[in-house]
Short mmCIF file of C-alpha atoms in Angstrom, two decimals:
data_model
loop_
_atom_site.label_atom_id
_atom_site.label_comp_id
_atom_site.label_asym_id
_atom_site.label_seq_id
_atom_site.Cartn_x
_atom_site.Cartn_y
_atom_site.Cartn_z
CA UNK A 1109 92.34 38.52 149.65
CA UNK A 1110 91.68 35.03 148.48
CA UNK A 1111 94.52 33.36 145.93
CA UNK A 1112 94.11 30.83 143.66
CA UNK A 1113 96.92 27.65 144.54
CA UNK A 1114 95.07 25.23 141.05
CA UNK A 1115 92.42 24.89 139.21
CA UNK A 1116 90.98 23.02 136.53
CA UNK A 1117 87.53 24.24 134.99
CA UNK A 1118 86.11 20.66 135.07
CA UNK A 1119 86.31 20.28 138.15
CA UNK A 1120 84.38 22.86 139.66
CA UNK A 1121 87.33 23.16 142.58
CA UNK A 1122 89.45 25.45 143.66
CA UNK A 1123 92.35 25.44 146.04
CA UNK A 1124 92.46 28.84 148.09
CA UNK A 1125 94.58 30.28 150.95
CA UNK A 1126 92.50 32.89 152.61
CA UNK A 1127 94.35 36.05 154.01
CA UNK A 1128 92.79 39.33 155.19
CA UNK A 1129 90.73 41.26 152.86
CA UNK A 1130 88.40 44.02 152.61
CA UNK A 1131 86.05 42.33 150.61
CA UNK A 1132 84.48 38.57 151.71
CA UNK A 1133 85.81 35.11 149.71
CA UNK A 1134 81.87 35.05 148.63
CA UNK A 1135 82.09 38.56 147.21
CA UNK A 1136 85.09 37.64 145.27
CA UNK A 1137 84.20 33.91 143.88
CA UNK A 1138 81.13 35.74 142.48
CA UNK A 1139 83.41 38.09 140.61
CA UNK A 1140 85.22 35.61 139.51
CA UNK A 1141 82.36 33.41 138.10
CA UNK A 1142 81.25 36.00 136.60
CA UNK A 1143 83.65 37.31 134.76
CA UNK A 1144 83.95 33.30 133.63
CA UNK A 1145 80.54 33.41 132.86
CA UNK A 1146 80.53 36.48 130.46
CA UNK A 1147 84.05 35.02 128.78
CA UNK A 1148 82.41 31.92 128.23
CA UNK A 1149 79.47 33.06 126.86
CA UNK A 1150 81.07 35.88 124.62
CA UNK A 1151 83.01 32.73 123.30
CA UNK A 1152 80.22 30.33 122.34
CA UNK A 1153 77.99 33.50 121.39
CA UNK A 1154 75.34 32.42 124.00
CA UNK A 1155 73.71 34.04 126.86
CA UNK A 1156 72.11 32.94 130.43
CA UNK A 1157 73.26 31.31 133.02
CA UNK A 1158 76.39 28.86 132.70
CA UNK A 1159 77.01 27.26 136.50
CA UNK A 1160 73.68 25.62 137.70
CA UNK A 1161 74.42 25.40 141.39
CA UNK A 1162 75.98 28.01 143.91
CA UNK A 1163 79.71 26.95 144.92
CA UNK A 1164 80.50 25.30 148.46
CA UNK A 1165 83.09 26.27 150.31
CA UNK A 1166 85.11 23.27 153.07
CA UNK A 1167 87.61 24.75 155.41
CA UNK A 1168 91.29 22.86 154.60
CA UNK A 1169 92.73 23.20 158.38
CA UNK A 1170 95.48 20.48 156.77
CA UNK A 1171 98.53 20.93 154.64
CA UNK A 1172 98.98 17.95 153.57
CA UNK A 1173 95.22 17.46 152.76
CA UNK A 1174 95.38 20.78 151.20
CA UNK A 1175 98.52 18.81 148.99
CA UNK A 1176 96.40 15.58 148.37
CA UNK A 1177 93.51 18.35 147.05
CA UNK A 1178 95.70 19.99 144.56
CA UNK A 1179 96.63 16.90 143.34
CA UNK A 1180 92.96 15.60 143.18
CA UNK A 1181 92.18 18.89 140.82
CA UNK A 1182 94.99 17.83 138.64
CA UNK A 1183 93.91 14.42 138.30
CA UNK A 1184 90.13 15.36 137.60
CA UNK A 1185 90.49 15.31 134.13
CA UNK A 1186 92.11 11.88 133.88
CA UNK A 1187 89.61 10.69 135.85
CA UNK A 1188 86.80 11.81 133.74
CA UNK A 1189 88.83 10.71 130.86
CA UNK A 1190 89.38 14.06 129.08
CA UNK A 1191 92.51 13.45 128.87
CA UNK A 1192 95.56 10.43 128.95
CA UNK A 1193 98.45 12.77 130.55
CA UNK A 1194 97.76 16.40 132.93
CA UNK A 1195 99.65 18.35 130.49
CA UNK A 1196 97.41 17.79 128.22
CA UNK A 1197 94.38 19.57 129.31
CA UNK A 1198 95.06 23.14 128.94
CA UNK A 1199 92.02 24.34 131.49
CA UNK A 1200 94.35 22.97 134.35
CA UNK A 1201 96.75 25.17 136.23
CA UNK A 1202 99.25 22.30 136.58
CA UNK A 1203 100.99 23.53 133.63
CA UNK A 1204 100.83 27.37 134.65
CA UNK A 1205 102.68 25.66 138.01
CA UNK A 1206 105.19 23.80 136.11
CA UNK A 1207 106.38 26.71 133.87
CA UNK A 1208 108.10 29.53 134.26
CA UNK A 1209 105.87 31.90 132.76
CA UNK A 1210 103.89 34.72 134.85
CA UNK A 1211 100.86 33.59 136.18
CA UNK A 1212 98.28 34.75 138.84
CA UNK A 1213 99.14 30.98 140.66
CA UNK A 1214 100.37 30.99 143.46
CA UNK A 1215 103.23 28.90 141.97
CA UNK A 1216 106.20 29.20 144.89
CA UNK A 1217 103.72 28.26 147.39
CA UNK A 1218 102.42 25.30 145.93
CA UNK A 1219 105.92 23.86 144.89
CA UNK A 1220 106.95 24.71 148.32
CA UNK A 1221 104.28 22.07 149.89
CA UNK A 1222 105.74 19.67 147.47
CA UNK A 1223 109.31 20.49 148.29
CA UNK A 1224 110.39 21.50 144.54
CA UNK A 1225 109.26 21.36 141.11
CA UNK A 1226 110.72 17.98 140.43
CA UNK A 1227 108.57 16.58 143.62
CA UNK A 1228 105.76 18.07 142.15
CA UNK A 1229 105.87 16.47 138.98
CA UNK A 1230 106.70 12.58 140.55
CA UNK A 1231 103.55 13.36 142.90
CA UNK A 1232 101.61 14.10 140.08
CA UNK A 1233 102.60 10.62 138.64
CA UNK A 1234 101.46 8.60 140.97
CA UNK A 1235 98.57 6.62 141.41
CA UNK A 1236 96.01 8.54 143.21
CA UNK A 1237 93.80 6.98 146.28
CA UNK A 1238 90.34 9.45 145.78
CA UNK A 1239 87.58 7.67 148.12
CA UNK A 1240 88.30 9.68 151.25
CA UNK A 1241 88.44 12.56 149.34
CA UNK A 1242 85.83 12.86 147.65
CA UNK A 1243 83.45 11.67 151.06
CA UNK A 1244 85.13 14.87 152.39
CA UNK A 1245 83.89 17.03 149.54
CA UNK A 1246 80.52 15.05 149.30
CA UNK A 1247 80.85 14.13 145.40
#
């Protein structure tokens, strides 16, 4: 089973923790875009095809890289300047991680690698160093 630990639809990233399944990570991501396809286009009442290139997938071996990726996907839309603060870019799952509502996050687990909530949140407001990151994912 693959589960999600953040995303944020600009991006094009997601943070995974791979466990056993029956069915590949491939098999899955392609359900998944999919189904994010079809929304999508059932929104915008368009049809055809939505993502342009096939996803890549980078083996995290690190936790704390793994860490210093979440908070990359949180930062993305700053970056881009979508937005001026994380919480306000709803496509994000920083503020699924924050809350305390029921989400399909993996929200204990990614707190836990940032201690608590309150960690979390400082991390997230701080200045972010990118370069080596994105050489890693070749952006």
């Amino acid at each position: 089973m693959v589960k999600i630990r953040s995303a944020s639809e600009i991006c094009d990233f997601f943070s995974i923790k791979k466990e056993k399944a029956a069915r590949k990570p491939s098999q899955q991501f392609a359900h998944l875009f999919n189904a994010y396809v079809q929304a999508i286009n059932k929104q915008n009442a368009r049809h055809g095809s939505l993502l342009e290139t096939p996803f890549r997938r980078k083996h995290i071996k690190n936790e704390s890289f793994l860490k210093n990726l979440i908070l990359y996907i949180h930062n993305n839309p700053i970056q881009h300047n979508f937005v001026e603060k994380i919480e306000q870019y709803r496509w994000s799952s920083y503020t699924s991680i924050i809350s305390n509502q029921k989400t399909a996050i993996e929200r204990d687990k990614v707190l836990a690698q940032f201690e608590n909530k309150e960690n979390f949140i400082y991390c997230h407001q701080q200045k972010m160093e990118i370069t080596s990151l994105e050489k890693w994912l070749k952006l």
